[in-house]
Short mmCIF file of C-alpha atoms in Angstrom, two decimals:
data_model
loop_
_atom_site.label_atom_id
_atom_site.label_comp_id
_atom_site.label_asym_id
_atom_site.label_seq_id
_atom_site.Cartn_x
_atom_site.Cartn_y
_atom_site.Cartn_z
CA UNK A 11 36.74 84.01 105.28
CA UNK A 12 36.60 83.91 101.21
CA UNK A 13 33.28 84.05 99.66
CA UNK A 14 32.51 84.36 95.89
CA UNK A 15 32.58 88.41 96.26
CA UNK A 16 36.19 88.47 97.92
CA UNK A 17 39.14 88.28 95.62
CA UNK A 18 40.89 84.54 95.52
CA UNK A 19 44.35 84.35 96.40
CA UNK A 20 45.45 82.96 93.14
CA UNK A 21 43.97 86.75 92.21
CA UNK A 22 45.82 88.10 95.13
CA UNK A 23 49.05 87.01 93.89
CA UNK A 24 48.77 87.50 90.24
CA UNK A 25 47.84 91.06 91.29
CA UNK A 26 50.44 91.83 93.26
CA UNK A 27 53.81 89.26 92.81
CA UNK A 28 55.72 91.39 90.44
CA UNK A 29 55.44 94.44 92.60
CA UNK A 30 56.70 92.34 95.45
CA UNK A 31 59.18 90.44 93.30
CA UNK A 32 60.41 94.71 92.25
CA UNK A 33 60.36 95.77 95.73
CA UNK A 34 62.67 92.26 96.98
CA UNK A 35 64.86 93.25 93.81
CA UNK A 36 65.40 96.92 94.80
CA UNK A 37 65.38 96.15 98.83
CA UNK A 38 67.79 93.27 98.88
CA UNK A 39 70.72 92.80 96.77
CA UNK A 40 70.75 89.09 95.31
CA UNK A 41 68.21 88.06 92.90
CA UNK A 42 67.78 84.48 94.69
CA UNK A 43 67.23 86.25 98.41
CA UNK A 44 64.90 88.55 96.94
CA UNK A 45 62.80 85.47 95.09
CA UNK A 46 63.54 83.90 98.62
CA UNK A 47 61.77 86.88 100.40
CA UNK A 48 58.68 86.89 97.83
CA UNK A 49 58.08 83.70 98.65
CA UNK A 50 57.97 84.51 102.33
CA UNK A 51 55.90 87.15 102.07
CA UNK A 52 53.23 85.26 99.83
CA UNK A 53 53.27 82.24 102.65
CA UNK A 54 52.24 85.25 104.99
CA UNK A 55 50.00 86.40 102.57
CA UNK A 56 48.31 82.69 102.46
CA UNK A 57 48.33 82.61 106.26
CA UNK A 58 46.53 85.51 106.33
CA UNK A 59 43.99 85.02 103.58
CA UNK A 60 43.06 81.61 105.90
CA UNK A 61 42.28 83.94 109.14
CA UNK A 62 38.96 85.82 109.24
CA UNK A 63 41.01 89.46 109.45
CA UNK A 64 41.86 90.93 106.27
CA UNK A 65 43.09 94.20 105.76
CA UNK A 66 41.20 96.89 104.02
CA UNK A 67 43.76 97.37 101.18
CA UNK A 68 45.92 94.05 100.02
CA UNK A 69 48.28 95.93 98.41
CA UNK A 70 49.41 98.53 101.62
CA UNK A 71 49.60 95.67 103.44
CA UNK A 72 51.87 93.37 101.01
CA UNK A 73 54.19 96.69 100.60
CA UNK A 74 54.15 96.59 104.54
CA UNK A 75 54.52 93.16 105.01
CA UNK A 76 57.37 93.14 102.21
CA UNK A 77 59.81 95.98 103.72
CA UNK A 78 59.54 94.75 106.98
CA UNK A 79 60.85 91.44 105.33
CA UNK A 80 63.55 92.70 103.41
CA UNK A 81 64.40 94.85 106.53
CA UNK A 82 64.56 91.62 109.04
CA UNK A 83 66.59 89.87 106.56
CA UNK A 84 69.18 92.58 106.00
CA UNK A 85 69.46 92.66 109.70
CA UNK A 86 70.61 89.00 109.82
CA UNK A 87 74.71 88.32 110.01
CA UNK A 88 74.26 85.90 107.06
CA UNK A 89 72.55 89.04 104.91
CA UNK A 90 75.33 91.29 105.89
CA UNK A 91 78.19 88.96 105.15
CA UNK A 92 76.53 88.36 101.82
CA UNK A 93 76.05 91.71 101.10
CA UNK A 94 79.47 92.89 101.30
CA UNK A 95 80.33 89.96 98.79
CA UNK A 96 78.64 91.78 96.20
CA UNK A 97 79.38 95.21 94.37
CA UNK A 98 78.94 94.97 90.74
CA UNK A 99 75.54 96.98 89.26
CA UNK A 100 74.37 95.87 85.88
CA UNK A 101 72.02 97.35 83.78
CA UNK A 102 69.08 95.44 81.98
CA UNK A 103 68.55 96.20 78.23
CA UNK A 104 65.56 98.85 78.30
CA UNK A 105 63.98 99.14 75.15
CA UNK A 106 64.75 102.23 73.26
CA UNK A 107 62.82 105.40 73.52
CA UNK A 108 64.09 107.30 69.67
CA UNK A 109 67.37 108.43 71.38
CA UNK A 110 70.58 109.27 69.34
CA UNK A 111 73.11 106.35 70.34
CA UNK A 112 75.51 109.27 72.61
CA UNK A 113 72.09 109.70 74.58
CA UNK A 114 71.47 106.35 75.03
CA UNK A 115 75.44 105.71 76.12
CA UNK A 116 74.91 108.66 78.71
CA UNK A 117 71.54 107.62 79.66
CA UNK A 118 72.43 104.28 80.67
CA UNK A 119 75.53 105.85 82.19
CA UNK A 120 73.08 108.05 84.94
CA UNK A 121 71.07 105.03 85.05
CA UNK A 122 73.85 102.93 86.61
CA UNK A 123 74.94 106.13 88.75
CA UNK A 124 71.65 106.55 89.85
CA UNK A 125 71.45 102.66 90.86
CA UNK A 126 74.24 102.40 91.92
CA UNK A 127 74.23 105.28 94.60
CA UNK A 128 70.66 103.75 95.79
CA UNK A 129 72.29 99.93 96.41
CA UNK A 130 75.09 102.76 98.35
CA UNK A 131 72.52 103.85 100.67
CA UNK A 132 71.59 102.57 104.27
CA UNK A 133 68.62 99.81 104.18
CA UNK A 134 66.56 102.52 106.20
CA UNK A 135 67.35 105.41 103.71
CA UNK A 136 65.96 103.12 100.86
CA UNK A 137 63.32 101.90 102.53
CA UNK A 138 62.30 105.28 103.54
CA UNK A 139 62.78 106.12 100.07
CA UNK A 140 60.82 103.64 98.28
CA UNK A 141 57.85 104.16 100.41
CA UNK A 142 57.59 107.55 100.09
CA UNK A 143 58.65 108.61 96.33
CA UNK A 144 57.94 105.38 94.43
CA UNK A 145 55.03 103.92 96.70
CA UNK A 146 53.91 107.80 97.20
CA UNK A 147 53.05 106.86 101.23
CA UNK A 148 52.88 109.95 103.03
CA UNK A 149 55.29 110.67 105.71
CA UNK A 150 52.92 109.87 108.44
CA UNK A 151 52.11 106.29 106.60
CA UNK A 152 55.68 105.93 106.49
CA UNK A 153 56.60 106.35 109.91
CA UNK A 154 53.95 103.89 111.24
CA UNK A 155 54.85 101.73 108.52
CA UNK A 156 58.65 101.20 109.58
CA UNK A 157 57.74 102.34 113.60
CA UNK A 158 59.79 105.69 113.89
CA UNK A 159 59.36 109.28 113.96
CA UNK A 160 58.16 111.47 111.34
CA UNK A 161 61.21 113.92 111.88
CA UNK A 162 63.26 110.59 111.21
CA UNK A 163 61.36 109.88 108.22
CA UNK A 164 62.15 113.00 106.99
CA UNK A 165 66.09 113.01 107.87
CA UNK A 166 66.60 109.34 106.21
CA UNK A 167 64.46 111.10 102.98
CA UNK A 168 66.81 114.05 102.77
CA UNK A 169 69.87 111.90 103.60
CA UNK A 170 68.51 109.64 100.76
CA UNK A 171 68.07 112.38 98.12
CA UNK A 172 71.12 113.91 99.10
CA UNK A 173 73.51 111.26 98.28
CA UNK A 174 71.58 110.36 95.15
CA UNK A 175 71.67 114.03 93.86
CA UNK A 176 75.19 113.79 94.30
CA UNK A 177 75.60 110.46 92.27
CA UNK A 178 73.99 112.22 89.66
CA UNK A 179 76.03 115.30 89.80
CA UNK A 180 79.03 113.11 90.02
CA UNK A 181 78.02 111.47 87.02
CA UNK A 182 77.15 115.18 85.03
CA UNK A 183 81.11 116.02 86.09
CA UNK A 184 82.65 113.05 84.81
CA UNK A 185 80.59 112.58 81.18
CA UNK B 25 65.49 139.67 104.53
CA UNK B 26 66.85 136.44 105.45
CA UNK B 27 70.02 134.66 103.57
CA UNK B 28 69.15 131.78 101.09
CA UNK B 29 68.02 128.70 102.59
CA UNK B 30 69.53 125.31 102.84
CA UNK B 31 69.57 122.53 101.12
CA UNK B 32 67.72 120.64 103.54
CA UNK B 33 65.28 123.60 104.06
CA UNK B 34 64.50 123.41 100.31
CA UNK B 35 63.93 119.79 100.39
CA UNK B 36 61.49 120.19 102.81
CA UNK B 37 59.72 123.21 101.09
CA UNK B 38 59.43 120.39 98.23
CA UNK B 39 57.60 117.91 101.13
CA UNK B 40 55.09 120.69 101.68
CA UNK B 41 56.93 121.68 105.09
CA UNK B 42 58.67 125.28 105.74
CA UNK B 43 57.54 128.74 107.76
CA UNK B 44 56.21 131.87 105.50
CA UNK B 45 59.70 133.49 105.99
CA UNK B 46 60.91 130.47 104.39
CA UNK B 47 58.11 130.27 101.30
CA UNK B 48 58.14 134.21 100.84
CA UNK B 49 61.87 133.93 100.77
CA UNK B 50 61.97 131.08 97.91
CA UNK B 51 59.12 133.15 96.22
CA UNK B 52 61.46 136.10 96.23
CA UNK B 53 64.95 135.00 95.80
CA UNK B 54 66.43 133.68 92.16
CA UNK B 55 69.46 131.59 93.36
CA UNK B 56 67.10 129.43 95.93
CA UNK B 57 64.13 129.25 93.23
CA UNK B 58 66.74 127.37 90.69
CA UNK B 59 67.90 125.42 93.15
CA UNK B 60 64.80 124.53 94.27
CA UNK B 61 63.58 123.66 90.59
CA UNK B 62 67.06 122.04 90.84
CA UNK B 63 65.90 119.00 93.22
CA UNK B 64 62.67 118.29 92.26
CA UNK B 65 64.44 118.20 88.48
CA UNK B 66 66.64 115.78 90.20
CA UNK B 67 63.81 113.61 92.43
CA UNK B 68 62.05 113.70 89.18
CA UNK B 69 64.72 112.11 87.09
CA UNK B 70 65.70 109.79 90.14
CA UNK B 71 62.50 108.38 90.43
CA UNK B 72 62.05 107.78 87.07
CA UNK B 73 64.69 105.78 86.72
CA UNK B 74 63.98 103.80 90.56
CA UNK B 75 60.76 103.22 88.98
CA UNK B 76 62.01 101.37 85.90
CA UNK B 77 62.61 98.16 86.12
CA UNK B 78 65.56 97.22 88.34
CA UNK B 79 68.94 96.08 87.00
CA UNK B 80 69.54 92.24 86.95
CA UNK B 81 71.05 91.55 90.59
CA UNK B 82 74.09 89.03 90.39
CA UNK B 83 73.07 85.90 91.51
CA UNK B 84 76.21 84.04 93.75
CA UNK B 85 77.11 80.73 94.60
CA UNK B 86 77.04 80.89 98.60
CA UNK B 87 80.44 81.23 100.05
CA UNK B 88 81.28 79.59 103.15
CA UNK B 89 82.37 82.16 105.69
CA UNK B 90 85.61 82.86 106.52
CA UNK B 91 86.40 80.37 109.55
CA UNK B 92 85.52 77.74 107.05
CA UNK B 93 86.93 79.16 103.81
CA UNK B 94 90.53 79.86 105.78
CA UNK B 95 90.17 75.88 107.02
CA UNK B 96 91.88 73.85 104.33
CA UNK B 97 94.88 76.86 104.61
CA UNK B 98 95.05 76.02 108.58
CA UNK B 99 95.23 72.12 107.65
CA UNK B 100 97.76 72.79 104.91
CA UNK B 101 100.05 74.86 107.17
CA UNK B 102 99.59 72.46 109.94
CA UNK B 103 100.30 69.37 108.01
CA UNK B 104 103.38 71.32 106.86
CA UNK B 105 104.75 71.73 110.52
CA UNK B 106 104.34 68.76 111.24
CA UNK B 107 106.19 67.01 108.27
CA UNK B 108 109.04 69.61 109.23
CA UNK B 109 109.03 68.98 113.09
CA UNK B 110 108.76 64.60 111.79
CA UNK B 111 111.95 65.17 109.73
CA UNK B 112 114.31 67.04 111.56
CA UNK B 113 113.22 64.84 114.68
CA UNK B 114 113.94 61.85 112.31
CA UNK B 115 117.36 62.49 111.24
CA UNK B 116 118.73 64.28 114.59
CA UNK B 117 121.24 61.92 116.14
CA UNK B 118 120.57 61.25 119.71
CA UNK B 119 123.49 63.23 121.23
CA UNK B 120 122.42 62.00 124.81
CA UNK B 121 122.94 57.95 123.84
CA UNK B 122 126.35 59.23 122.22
CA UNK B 123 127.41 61.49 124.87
CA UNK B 124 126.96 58.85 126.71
CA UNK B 125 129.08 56.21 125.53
CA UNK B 126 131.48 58.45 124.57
CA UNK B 127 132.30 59.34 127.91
CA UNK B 128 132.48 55.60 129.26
CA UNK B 129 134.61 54.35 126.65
CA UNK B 130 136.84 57.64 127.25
CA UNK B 131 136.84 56.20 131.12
CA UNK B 132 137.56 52.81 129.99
CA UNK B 133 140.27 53.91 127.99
CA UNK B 134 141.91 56.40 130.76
CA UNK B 135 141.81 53.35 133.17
CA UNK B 136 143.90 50.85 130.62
CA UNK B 137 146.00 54.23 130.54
CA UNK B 138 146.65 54.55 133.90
CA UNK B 139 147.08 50.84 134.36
CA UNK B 140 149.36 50.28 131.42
CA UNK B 141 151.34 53.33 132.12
CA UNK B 142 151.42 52.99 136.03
CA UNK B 143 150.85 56.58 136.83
CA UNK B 144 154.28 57.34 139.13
CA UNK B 145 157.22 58.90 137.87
CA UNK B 146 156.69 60.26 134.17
CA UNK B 147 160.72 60.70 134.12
CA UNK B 148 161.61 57.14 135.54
CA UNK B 149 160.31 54.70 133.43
CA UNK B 150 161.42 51.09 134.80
CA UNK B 151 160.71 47.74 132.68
CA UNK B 152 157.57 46.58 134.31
CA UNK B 153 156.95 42.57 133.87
CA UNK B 154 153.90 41.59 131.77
CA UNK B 155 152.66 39.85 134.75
CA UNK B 156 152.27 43.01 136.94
CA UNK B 157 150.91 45.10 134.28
CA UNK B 158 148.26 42.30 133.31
CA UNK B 159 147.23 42.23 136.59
CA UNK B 160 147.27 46.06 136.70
CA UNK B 161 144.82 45.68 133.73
CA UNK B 162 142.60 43.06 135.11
CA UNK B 163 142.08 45.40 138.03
CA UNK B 164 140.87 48.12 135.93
CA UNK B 165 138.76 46.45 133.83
CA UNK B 166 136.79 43.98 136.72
CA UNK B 167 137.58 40.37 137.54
CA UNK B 168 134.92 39.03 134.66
CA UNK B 169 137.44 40.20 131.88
CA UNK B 170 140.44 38.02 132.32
CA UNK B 171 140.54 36.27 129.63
CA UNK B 172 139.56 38.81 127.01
CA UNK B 173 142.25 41.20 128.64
CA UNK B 174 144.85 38.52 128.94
CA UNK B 175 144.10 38.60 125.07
CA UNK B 176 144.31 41.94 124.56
CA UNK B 177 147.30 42.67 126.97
CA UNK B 178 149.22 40.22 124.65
CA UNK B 179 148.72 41.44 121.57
CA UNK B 180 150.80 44.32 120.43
CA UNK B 181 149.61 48.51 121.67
CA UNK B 182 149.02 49.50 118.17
CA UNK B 183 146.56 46.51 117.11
CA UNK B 184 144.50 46.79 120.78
CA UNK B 185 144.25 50.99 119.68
CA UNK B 186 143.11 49.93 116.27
CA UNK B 187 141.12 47.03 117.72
CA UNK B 188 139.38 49.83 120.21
CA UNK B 189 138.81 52.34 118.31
CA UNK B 190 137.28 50.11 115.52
CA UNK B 191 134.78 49.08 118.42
CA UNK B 192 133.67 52.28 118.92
CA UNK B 193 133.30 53.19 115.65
CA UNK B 194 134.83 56.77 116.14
CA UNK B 195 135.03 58.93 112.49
CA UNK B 196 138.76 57.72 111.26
CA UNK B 197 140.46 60.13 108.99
CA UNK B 198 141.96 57.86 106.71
CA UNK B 199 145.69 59.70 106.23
CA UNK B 200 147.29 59.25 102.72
CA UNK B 201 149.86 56.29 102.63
CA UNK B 202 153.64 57.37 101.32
CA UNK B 203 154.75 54.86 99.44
CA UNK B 204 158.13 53.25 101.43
CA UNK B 205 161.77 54.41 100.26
CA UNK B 206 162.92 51.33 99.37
CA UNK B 207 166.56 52.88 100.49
CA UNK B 208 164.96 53.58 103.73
CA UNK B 209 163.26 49.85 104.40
CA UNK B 210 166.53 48.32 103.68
CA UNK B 211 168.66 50.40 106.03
CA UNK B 212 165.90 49.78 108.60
CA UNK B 213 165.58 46.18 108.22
CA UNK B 214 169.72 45.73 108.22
CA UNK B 215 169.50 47.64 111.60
CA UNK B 216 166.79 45.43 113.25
CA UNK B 217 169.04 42.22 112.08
#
């Protein structure tokens, strides 16, 4: 249970909401199923807080908690029809770094590619992905996140980088 | 000396995993070095822009599904069938009701044929008395139609053919009148005197 040396959960969530409102957004394709998804993951979150377990490290378990929801909800028919209803990739409006306008054009260009070819690959492949280049999991923390091998960590990963590389070369052909 | 390594091989020399041979071969050979620079130049670049903030996802109005979205098409189409099948069922004449009567007032008629027309020798044709042939008539027609036949035995052929086929209202093609020769009427009408 909460005492006064235990974080609150109001701290809990301002801590960690916009990572898990980023990893909905990159996991899941529609901005309202990934705001959908947050919220699940926070009522989890709360249910948890209430019990007397807590895990050692809030935000390994959120990123846990949060793939395994974006992965049961891409599993669902509903998800799958509503996923292939939707193609388009738009960029945001990054603020600009001191880049000549014809590297900004091309660097939004390999942006898109780059997105693009990650919203191409298989739920597993990105999940794999996230975990292990932008979380920086290990392999083994990987595997027991998502429940499968380390050798099938490893193929998703390579599959993964694979297709993105060639997104990117794709992109270096074409501009 | 082995030959230059794979792709995959390299990728997993970048995840800390390969033999010796494999590390001593990397270490040795140019072409696998650049490519191996190659992918983590890549990863590097691909994570960078994965770890940027994602692009705005579309947000959608929620479709029905198929089945449902298809349902106002299946109602339309019906509803069209239905109108056509209502129509042509409307204005189709009932060929059964006229077949029908058709045929009886054809048997009708062939009975005040053979009646009228006594059916023995085509070749002989003797003056038969207008009481024989109205009882002839009566016969063919039943015993509850004396006095309309009587009626219609004494009026002349032509007006109970007119009168007949008036009744049942058979398609008349109305044939253009000549106008009389007068010549022609006045010869005739010098003959009859």
């Amino acid at each position: 249970m909460p005492d006064k040396e235990t974080p609150s959960f109001e701290g809990l969530y301002k801590a960690h909401h916009l990572k898990v409102q980023r990893l909905c957004r990159m996991l899941l394709r529609d901005s309202a199923e990934a705001e959908e998804t947050g919220q699940e993951v926070f009522l989890k979150m709360f249910k948890q807080y209430q019990t007397a377990s807590w895990p050692n490290d809030w935000s390994a378990w959120l990123t846990r908690v949060t793939v395994n929801a974006c992965h049961d909800r891409r599993k669902s028919a509903w998800w799958k029809w509503w996923r292939s209803s939707n193609g388009e990739v738009q960029l945001a409006e990054y603020p600009s770094s001191a880049r000549t306008p014809e590297q900004e054009v091309l660097g939004r260009e390999q942006q898109i590619h780059i997105w693009h070819a990650f919203r191409e690959l298989s739920g597993r492949q990105q999940e794999v992905f996230v975990l292990r280049y932008l979380e920086g999991w290990s392999t083994e923390e990987v595997a027991k996140t998502l429940a499968i091998s380390e050798g099938s960590v490893k193929n998703h990963l390579f599959r993964a980088v694979h297709n993105l590389r060639e997104a990117l070369k794709n992109n270096g052909d074409g501009s | 000396m082995i030959r230059c390594l794979e792709d995959k091989t390299l990728f997993l020399l970048s995840e800390g995993e390969a033999s010796e041979e494999q590390r001593s071969h990397l270490q040795s050979c140019q072409v696998c070095t650049e490519r191996y620079h190659e992918i983590e130049r890549d990863l590097r670049l691909i994570t960078q822009t994965l770890r940027r903030e994602p692009p705005p996802l579309p947000v959608t109005a929620p479709r029905a599904p198929v089945l449902f979205r298809s349902l106002p098409i299946a109602a339309g189409v019906l509803l069209a069938i239905t109108l056509m099948w209502g129509e042509s069922r409307l204005w189709r004449p009932d060929s059964s009701s006229e077949q029908t009567f058709s045929g009886d007032v054809s048997q009708f008629l062939e009975q005040v044929s053979e009646a009228i027309f006594d059916s023995g020798s085509m070749g002989e044709v003797e003056p038969a008395s207008s009481d024989s042939d109205l009882a002839s008539v009566q016969v063919a027609l039943g015993e509850n139609c004396s006095d309309e036949c009587r009626g219609l035995f004494n009026e002349p052929l032509a007006t109970i053919t007119k009168s007949k086929v008036k009744a049942v209202d058979r398609p008349v093609i109305a044939a253009k009148r000549r106008p009389i020769d007068p010549a022609m009427q006045r010869m005739v009408l010098d003959r009859a005197e």
